[in-house]
Amino acid sequence: MVTSIDKNTALILIDLQKSVVRLTLASPVQNVLENASKLADAFHMAGLPVVIVNVNPRGAKWTSSRRDAKPPQIPPSPDFLEITPEIKTRSGDIFITKHTWGAFFETGLDDELKKRNITGIVIAGVSTSIGVEGTARQASERGYNITFASDAMTDMVAEAHERSIKYIFPRMGEVDGTEKIIEKLN
């Protein structure tokens, strides 16, 4: 349950790109996209930063460092990295391409947030147990106050999503739905 949102909070949307939202997911992606879009609109209206993260694991060190490593099977397509049109981005948004699970590793995201005096983040996206959790762990290590939008994320595995929501996220921050987060934002 969300109790408060820092005055200087950014929204971080993880991997809501065309190639990822086409994957077989545990819950309907349309609901996730609708809620993520509501969050982005609310942050834009409040004049707070919106961070749009996509993932490009191709050629990342971790995909070749172990013989048994299995890189994600994201179908190749010309629009592989494009953010899905349901998420209305703006030119002032922060755009980050990550190559690992977390959006802070070697991307400059922490510097971008510090330049804006950001102390808290609201995080959502796909997939809950990988990109969202990986980013949240890195944010926690950096001292950000974290709020998780539980209805604006999903996973490829229902049990993994539930485990993150129930056991991992409450240890790093507060978990609530989009409407409650927007209420606290206002």
PDB file of C-alpha atoms in Angstrom:
ATOM      1  CA  MET A   1       0.000   0.000   0.000  1.00  0.00           C
ATOM      2  CA  VAL A   2       1.414   3.353  -1.025  1.00  0.00           C
ATOM      3  CA  THR A   3       1.631   5.846   1.833  1.00  0.00           C
ATOM      4  CA  SER A   4       3.363   8.730   0.065  1.00  0.00           C
ATOM      5  CA  ILE A   5       5.218   9.754  -3.064  1.00  0.00           C
ATOM      6  CA  ASP A   6       8.353  11.912  -2.833  1.00  0.00           C
ATOM      7  CA  LYS A   7       7.994  15.425  -4.223  1.00  0.00           C
ATOM      8  CA  ASN A   8      10.880  14.649  -6.619  1.00  0.00           C
ATOM      9  CA  THR A   9       9.788  11.344  -8.120  1.00  0.00           C
ATOM     10  CA  ALA A  10      10.318   9.938 -11.603  1.00  0.00           C
ATOM     11  CA  LEU A  11       8.308   7.277 -13.416  1.00  0.00           C
ATOM     12  CA  ILE A  12      10.384   4.470 -14.931  1.00  0.00           C
ATOM     13  CA  LEU A  13       8.670   2.323 -17.562  1.00  0.00           C
ATOM     14  CA  ILE A  14      10.577  -0.858 -18.322  1.00  0.00           C
ATOM     15  CA  ASP A  15      10.700  -2.567 -21.735  1.00  0.00           C
ATOM     16  CA  LEU A  16       7.277  -1.556 -23.038  1.00  0.00           C
ATOM     17  CA  GLN A  17       8.619  -2.004 -26.541  1.00  0.00           C
ATOM     18  CA  LYS A  18       6.893  -3.679 -29.434  1.00  0.00           C
ATOM     19  CA  SER A  19       9.080  -6.798 -29.439  1.00  0.00           C
ATOM     20  CA  VAL A  20       8.557  -7.423 -25.714  1.00  0.00           C
ATOM     21  CA  VAL A  21       4.803  -6.799 -25.512  1.00  0.00           C
ATOM     22  CA  ARG A  22       4.342  -9.344 -28.345  1.00  0.00           C
ATOM     23  CA  LEU A  23       5.708 -12.129 -26.106  1.00  0.00           C
ATOM     24  CA  THR A  24       3.398 -14.593 -24.376  1.00  0.00           C
ATOM     25  CA  LEU A  25       2.767 -12.925 -21.021  1.00  0.00           C
ATOM     26  CA  ALA A  26       1.095 -14.068 -17.797  1.00  0.00           C
ATOM     27  CA  SER A  27      -1.610 -11.412 -17.830  1.00  0.00           C
ATOM     28  CA  PRO A  28      -3.194  -9.356 -20.599  1.00  0.00           C
ATOM     29  CA  VAL A  29      -0.646  -6.819 -21.782  1.00  0.00           C
ATOM     30  CA  GLN A  30      -3.404  -4.378 -22.790  1.00  0.00           C
ATOM     31  CA  ASN A  31      -4.246  -3.783 -19.102  1.00  0.00           C
ATOM     32  CA  VAL A  32      -0.572  -3.210 -18.329  1.00  0.00           C
ATOM     33  CA  LEU A  33      -0.234  -0.734 -21.195  1.00  0.00           C
ATOM     34  CA  GLU A  34      -3.412   1.151 -20.194  1.00  0.00           C
ATOM     35  CA  ASN A  35      -2.169   1.564 -16.619  1.00  0.00           C
ATOM     36  CA  ALA A  36       1.368   2.469 -17.677  1.00  0.00           C
ATOM     37  CA  SER A  37      -0.107   5.065 -20.033  1.00  0.00           C
ATOM     38  CA  LYS A  38      -2.218   6.528 -17.200  1.00  0.00           C
ATOM     39  CA  LEU A  39       0.908   6.802 -15.056  1.00  0.00           C
ATOM     40  CA  ALA A  40       2.874   8.480 -17.848  1.00  0.00           C
ATOM     41  CA  ASP A  41       0.041  10.970 -18.408  1.00  0.00           C
ATOM     42  CA  ALA A  42      -0.148  11.760 -14.675  1.00  0.00           C
ATOM     43  CA  PHE A  43       3.617  12.286 -14.414  1.00  0.00           C
ATOM     44  CA  HIS A  44       3.641  14.473 -17.523  1.00  0.00           C
ATOM     45  CA  MET A  45       0.745  16.549 -16.117  1.00  0.00           C
ATOM     46  CA  ALA A  46       2.616  16.931 -12.809  1.00  0.00           C
ATOM     47  CA  GLY A  47       5.771  18.053 -14.616  1.00  0.00           C
ATOM     48  CA  LEU A  48       7.727  15.083 -13.266  1.00  0.00           C
ATOM     49  CA  PRO A  49      10.280  13.054 -15.257  1.00  0.00           C
ATOM     50  CA  VAL A  50       9.240  10.002 -17.240  1.00  0.00           C
ATOM     51  CA  VAL A  51      11.958   7.493 -18.057  1.00  0.00           C
ATOM     52  CA  ILE A  52      11.321   5.252 -21.053  1.00  0.00           C
ATOM     53  CA  VAL A  53      13.535   2.164 -21.002  1.00  0.00           C
ATOM     54  CA  ASN A  54      13.928  -0.370 -23.770  1.00  0.00           C
ATOM     55  CA  VAL A  55      16.174  -3.407 -23.838  1.00  0.00           C
ATOM     56  CA  ASN A  56      18.646  -4.548 -26.455  1.00  0.00           C
ATOM     57  CA  PRO A  57      20.384  -7.702 -25.185  1.00  0.00           C
ATOM     58  CA  ARG A  58      22.010  -8.448 -28.533  1.00  0.00           C
ATOM     59  CA  GLY A  59      25.754  -8.499 -28.140  1.00  0.00           C
ATOM     60  CA  ALA A  60      25.654  -7.885 -24.385  1.00  0.00           C
ATOM     61  CA  LYS A  61      28.585  -9.442 -22.515  1.00  0.00           C
ATOM     62  CA  TRP A  62      26.369 -11.680 -20.384  1.00  0.00           C
ATOM     63  CA  THR A  63      24.933 -13.413 -23.462  1.00  0.00           C
ATOM     64  CA  SER A  64      28.327 -14.859 -24.368  1.00  0.00           C
ATOM     65  CA  SER A  65      30.082 -15.153 -21.011  1.00  0.00           C
ATOM     66  CA  ARG A  66      28.656 -18.580 -20.221  1.00  0.00           C
ATOM     67  CA  ARG A  67      28.203 -21.466 -22.567  1.00  0.00           C
ATOM     68  CA  ASP A  68      24.855 -22.354 -21.039  1.00  0.00           C
ATOM     69  CA  ALA A  69      23.496 -18.777 -21.074  1.00  0.00           C
ATOM     70  CA  LYS A  70      20.315 -18.482 -23.064  1.00  0.00           C
ATOM     71  CA  PRO A  71      19.763 -14.963 -24.390  1.00  0.00           C
ATOM     72  CA  PRO A  72      16.133 -13.861 -24.548  1.00  0.00           C
ATOM     73  CA  GLN A  73      14.295 -15.138 -27.575  1.00  0.00           C
ATOM     74  CA  ILE A  74      12.925 -11.828 -28.768  1.00  0.00           C
ATOM     75  CA  PRO A  75      11.760 -12.199 -32.340  1.00  0.00           C
ATOM     76  CA  PRO A  76      13.816 -10.014 -34.695  1.00  0.00           C
ATOM     77  CA  SER A  77      11.842  -7.291 -36.387  1.00  0.00           C
ATOM     78  CA  PRO A  78      12.502  -3.818 -37.790  1.00  0.00           C
ATOM     79  CA  ASP A  79      10.611  -2.268 -34.858  1.00  0.00           C
ATOM     80  CA  PHE A  80      12.455  -4.372 -32.265  1.00  0.00           C
ATOM     81  CA  LEU A  81      13.373  -1.421 -29.997  1.00  0.00           C
ATOM     82  CA  GLU A  82      10.369   0.865 -30.620  1.00  0.00           C
ATOM     83  CA  ILE A  83       8.165   1.729 -27.657  1.00  0.00           C
ATOM     84  CA  THR A  84       4.609   0.529 -28.128  1.00  0.00           C
ATOM     85  CA  PRO A  85       2.283   3.308 -29.361  1.00  0.00           C
ATOM     86  CA  GLU A  86       0.036   3.035 -26.299  1.00  0.00           C
ATOM     87  CA  ILE A  87       2.782   4.803 -24.344  1.00  0.00           C
ATOM     88  CA  LYS A  88       2.726   8.438 -25.408  1.00  0.00           C
ATOM     89  CA  THR A  89       6.291   9.659 -25.051  1.00  0.00           C
ATOM     90  CA  ARG A  90       7.379  13.284 -25.152  1.00  0.00           C
ATOM     91  CA  SER A  91      10.590  14.843 -26.366  1.00  0.00           C
ATOM     92  CA  GLY A  92      11.504  15.818 -22.779  1.00  0.00           C
ATOM     93  CA  ASP A  93      11.320  12.230 -21.538  1.00  0.00           C
ATOM     94  CA  ILE A  94      14.503  10.401 -20.603  1.00  0.00           C
ATOM     95  CA  PHE A  95      15.193   7.561 -23.054  1.00  0.00           C
ATOM     96  CA  ILE A  96      17.441   4.723 -21.895  1.00  0.00           C
ATOM     97  CA  THR A  97      18.513   1.566 -23.726  1.00  0.00           C
ATOM     98  CA  LYS A  98      19.688  -1.118 -21.344  1.00  0.00           C
ATOM     99  CA  HIS A  99      21.625  -4.265 -22.198  1.00  0.00           C
ATOM    100  CA  THR A 100      21.138  -6.158 -18.938  1.00  0.00           C
ATOM    101  CA  TRP A 101      18.227  -6.771 -16.578  1.00  0.00           C
ATOM    102  CA  GLY A 102      18.586  -3.473 -14.717  1.00  0.00           C
ATOM    103  CA  ALA A 103      18.235   0.004 -16.221  1.00  0.00           C
ATOM    104  CA  PHE A 104      20.989   1.565 -14.088  1.00  0.00           C
ATOM    105  CA  PHE A 105      23.949  -0.560 -15.249  1.00  0.00           C
ATOM    106  CA  GLU A 106      26.177   1.447 -17.634  1.00  0.00           C
ATOM    107  CA  THR A 107      23.289   3.576 -18.951  1.00  0.00           C
ATOM    108  CA  GLY A 108      23.680   6.977 -17.287  1.00  0.00           C
ATOM    109  CA  LEU A 109      20.222   6.710 -15.705  1.00  0.00           C
ATOM    110  CA  ASP A 110      21.478   7.469 -12.201  1.00  0.00           C
ATOM    111  CA  ASP A 111      23.211  10.643 -13.456  1.00  0.00           C
ATOM    112  CA  GLU A 112      20.039  11.763 -15.258  1.00  0.00           C
ATOM    113  CA  LEU A 113      17.967  11.307 -12.106  1.00  0.00           C
ATOM    114  CA  LYS A 114      20.515  13.015  -9.864  1.00  0.00           C
ATOM    115  CA  LYS A 115      20.642  16.032 -12.220  1.00  0.00           C
ATOM    116  CA  ARG A 116      16.923  16.411 -11.543  1.00  0.00           C
ATOM    117  CA  ASN A 117      17.234  15.861  -7.748  1.00  0.00           C
ATOM    118  CA  ILE A 118      15.083  12.739  -7.964  1.00  0.00           C
ATOM    119  CA  THR A 119      14.705  10.867  -4.662  1.00  0.00           C
ATOM    120  CA  GLY A 120      11.881   8.469  -5.526  1.00  0.00           C
ATOM    121  CA  ILE A 121      10.785   6.333  -8.427  1.00  0.00           C
ATOM    122  CA  VAL A 122       7.569   4.675  -9.488  1.00  0.00           C
ATOM    123  CA  ILE A 123       8.325   1.638 -11.591  1.00  0.00           C
ATOM    124  CA  ALA A 124       6.261  -0.473 -13.988  1.00  0.00           C
ATOM    125  CA  GLY A 125       6.710  -2.593 -17.110  1.00  0.00           C
ATOM    126  CA  VAL A 126       7.646  -6.017 -18.407  1.00  0.00           C
ATOM    127  CA  SER A 127       8.799  -8.326 -17.088  1.00  0.00           C
ATOM    128  CA  THR A 128       8.140  -8.119 -13.389  1.00  0.00           C
ATOM    129  CA  SER A 129      10.800 -10.596 -12.240  1.00  0.00           C
ATOM    130  CA  ILE A 130      13.481  -9.528 -14.702  1.00  0.00           C
ATOM    131  CA  GLY A 131      13.585  -5.927 -15.955  1.00  0.00           C
ATOM    132  CA  VAL A 132      11.387  -4.406 -13.259  1.00  0.00           C
ATOM    133  CA  GLU A 133      12.989  -6.314 -10.385  1.00  0.00           C
ATOM    134  CA  GLY A 134      16.515  -5.874 -11.783  1.00  0.00           C
ATOM    135  CA  THR A 135      16.018  -2.122 -12.055  1.00  0.00           C
ATOM    136  CA  ALA A 136      14.403  -1.936  -8.616  1.00  0.00           C
ATOM    137  CA  ARG A 137      17.309  -3.759  -6.988  1.00  0.00           C
ATOM    138  CA  GLN A 138      19.754  -1.312  -8.555  1.00  0.00           C
ATOM    139  CA  ALA A 139      17.583   1.664  -7.520  1.00  0.00           C
ATOM    140  CA  SER A 140      17.389   0.339  -3.970  1.00  0.00           C
ATOM    141  CA  GLU A 141      21.177   0.036  -3.821  1.00  0.00           C
ATOM    142  CA  ARG A 142      21.370   3.709  -4.830  1.00  0.00           C
ATOM    143  CA  GLY A 143      18.945   4.821  -2.105  1.00  0.00           C
ATOM    144  CA  TYR A 144      15.865   5.718  -4.149  1.00  0.00           C
ATOM    145  CA  ASN A 145      12.436   5.446  -2.523  1.00  0.00           C
ATOM    146  CA  ILE A 146      10.574   2.948  -4.687  1.00  0.00           C
ATOM    147  CA  THR A 147       6.890   2.494  -5.438  1.00  0.00           C
ATOM    148  CA  PHE A 148       5.743  -0.408  -7.600  1.00  0.00           C
ATOM    149  CA  ALA A 149       2.651  -0.115  -9.805  1.00  0.00           C
ATOM    150  CA  SER A 150       1.488  -3.723  -9.496  1.00  0.00           C
ATOM    151  CA  ASP A 151      -1.257  -3.461 -12.118  1.00  0.00           C
ATOM    152  CA  ALA A 152       1.092  -1.866 -14.658  1.00  0.00           C
ATOM    153  CA  MET A 153       3.447  -4.826 -14.894  1.00  0.00           C
ATOM    154  CA  THR A 154       3.408  -8.442 -15.933  1.00  0.00           C
ATOM    155  CA  ASP A 155       5.796 -11.320 -16.515  1.00  0.00           C
ATOM    156  CA  MET A 156       6.222 -14.270 -18.831  1.00  0.00           C
ATOM    157  CA  VAL A 157       5.639 -16.555 -15.823  1.00  0.00           C
ATOM    158  CA  ALA A 158       2.703 -15.929 -13.474  1.00  0.00           C
ATOM    159  CA  GLU A 159       4.487 -17.450 -10.465  1.00  0.00           C
ATOM    160  CA  ALA A 160       7.531 -15.235 -11.004  1.00  0.00           C
ATOM    161  CA  HIS A 161       5.304 -12.135 -11.159  1.00  0.00           C
ATOM    162  CA  GLU A 162       3.488 -13.129  -7.976  1.00  0.00           C
ATOM    163  CA  ARG A 163       6.748 -13.894  -6.144  1.00  0.00           C
ATOM    164  CA  SER A 164       8.195 -10.478  -6.966  1.00  0.00           C
ATOM    165  CA  ILE A 165       4.993  -8.638  -5.980  1.00  0.00           C
ATOM    166  CA  LYS A 166       4.451 -10.595  -2.767  1.00  0.00           C
ATOM    167  CA  TYR A 167       7.963 -11.253  -1.445  1.00  0.00           C
ATOM    168  CA  ILE A 168      10.608  -9.100  -3.131  1.00  0.00           C
ATOM    169  CA  PHE A 169       9.058  -5.694  -3.783  1.00  0.00           C
ATOM    170  CA  PRO A 170       7.710  -5.099  -0.252  1.00  0.00           C
ATOM    171  CA  ARG A 171      11.299  -5.416   0.992  1.00  0.00           C
ATOM    172  CA  MET A 172      12.407  -2.552  -1.283  1.00  0.00           C
ATOM    173  CA  GLY A 173       9.433  -0.220  -1.346  1.00  0.00           C
ATOM    174  CA  GLU A 174       5.667   0.117  -1.473  1.00  0.00           C
ATOM    175  CA  VAL A 175       3.351  -1.778  -3.815  1.00  0.00           C
ATOM    176  CA  ASP A 176      -0.023  -0.512  -4.989  1.00  0.00           C
ATOM    177  CA  GLY A 177      -2.246  -0.009  -8.010  1.00  0.00           C
ATOM    178  CA  THR A 178      -2.096   2.757 -10.581  1.00  0.00           C
ATOM    179  CA  GLU A 179      -5.096   4.714  -9.277  1.00  0.00           C
ATOM    180  CA  LYS A 180      -3.749   4.815  -5.700  1.00  0.00           C
ATOM    181  CA  ILE A 181      -0.339   5.936  -6.932  1.00  0.00           C
ATOM    182  CA  ILE A 182      -1.871   8.711  -9.017  1.00  0.00           C
ATOM    183  CA  GLU A 183      -3.926   9.833  -5.986  1.00  0.00           C
ATOM    184  CA  LYS A 184      -0.735  10.159  -3.928  1.00  0.00           C
ATOM    185  CA  LEU A 185       1.040  11.887  -6.801  1.00  0.00           C
ATOM    186  CA  ASN A 186      -1.609  14.603  -6.808  1.00  0.00           C
TER     187      ASN A 186
END
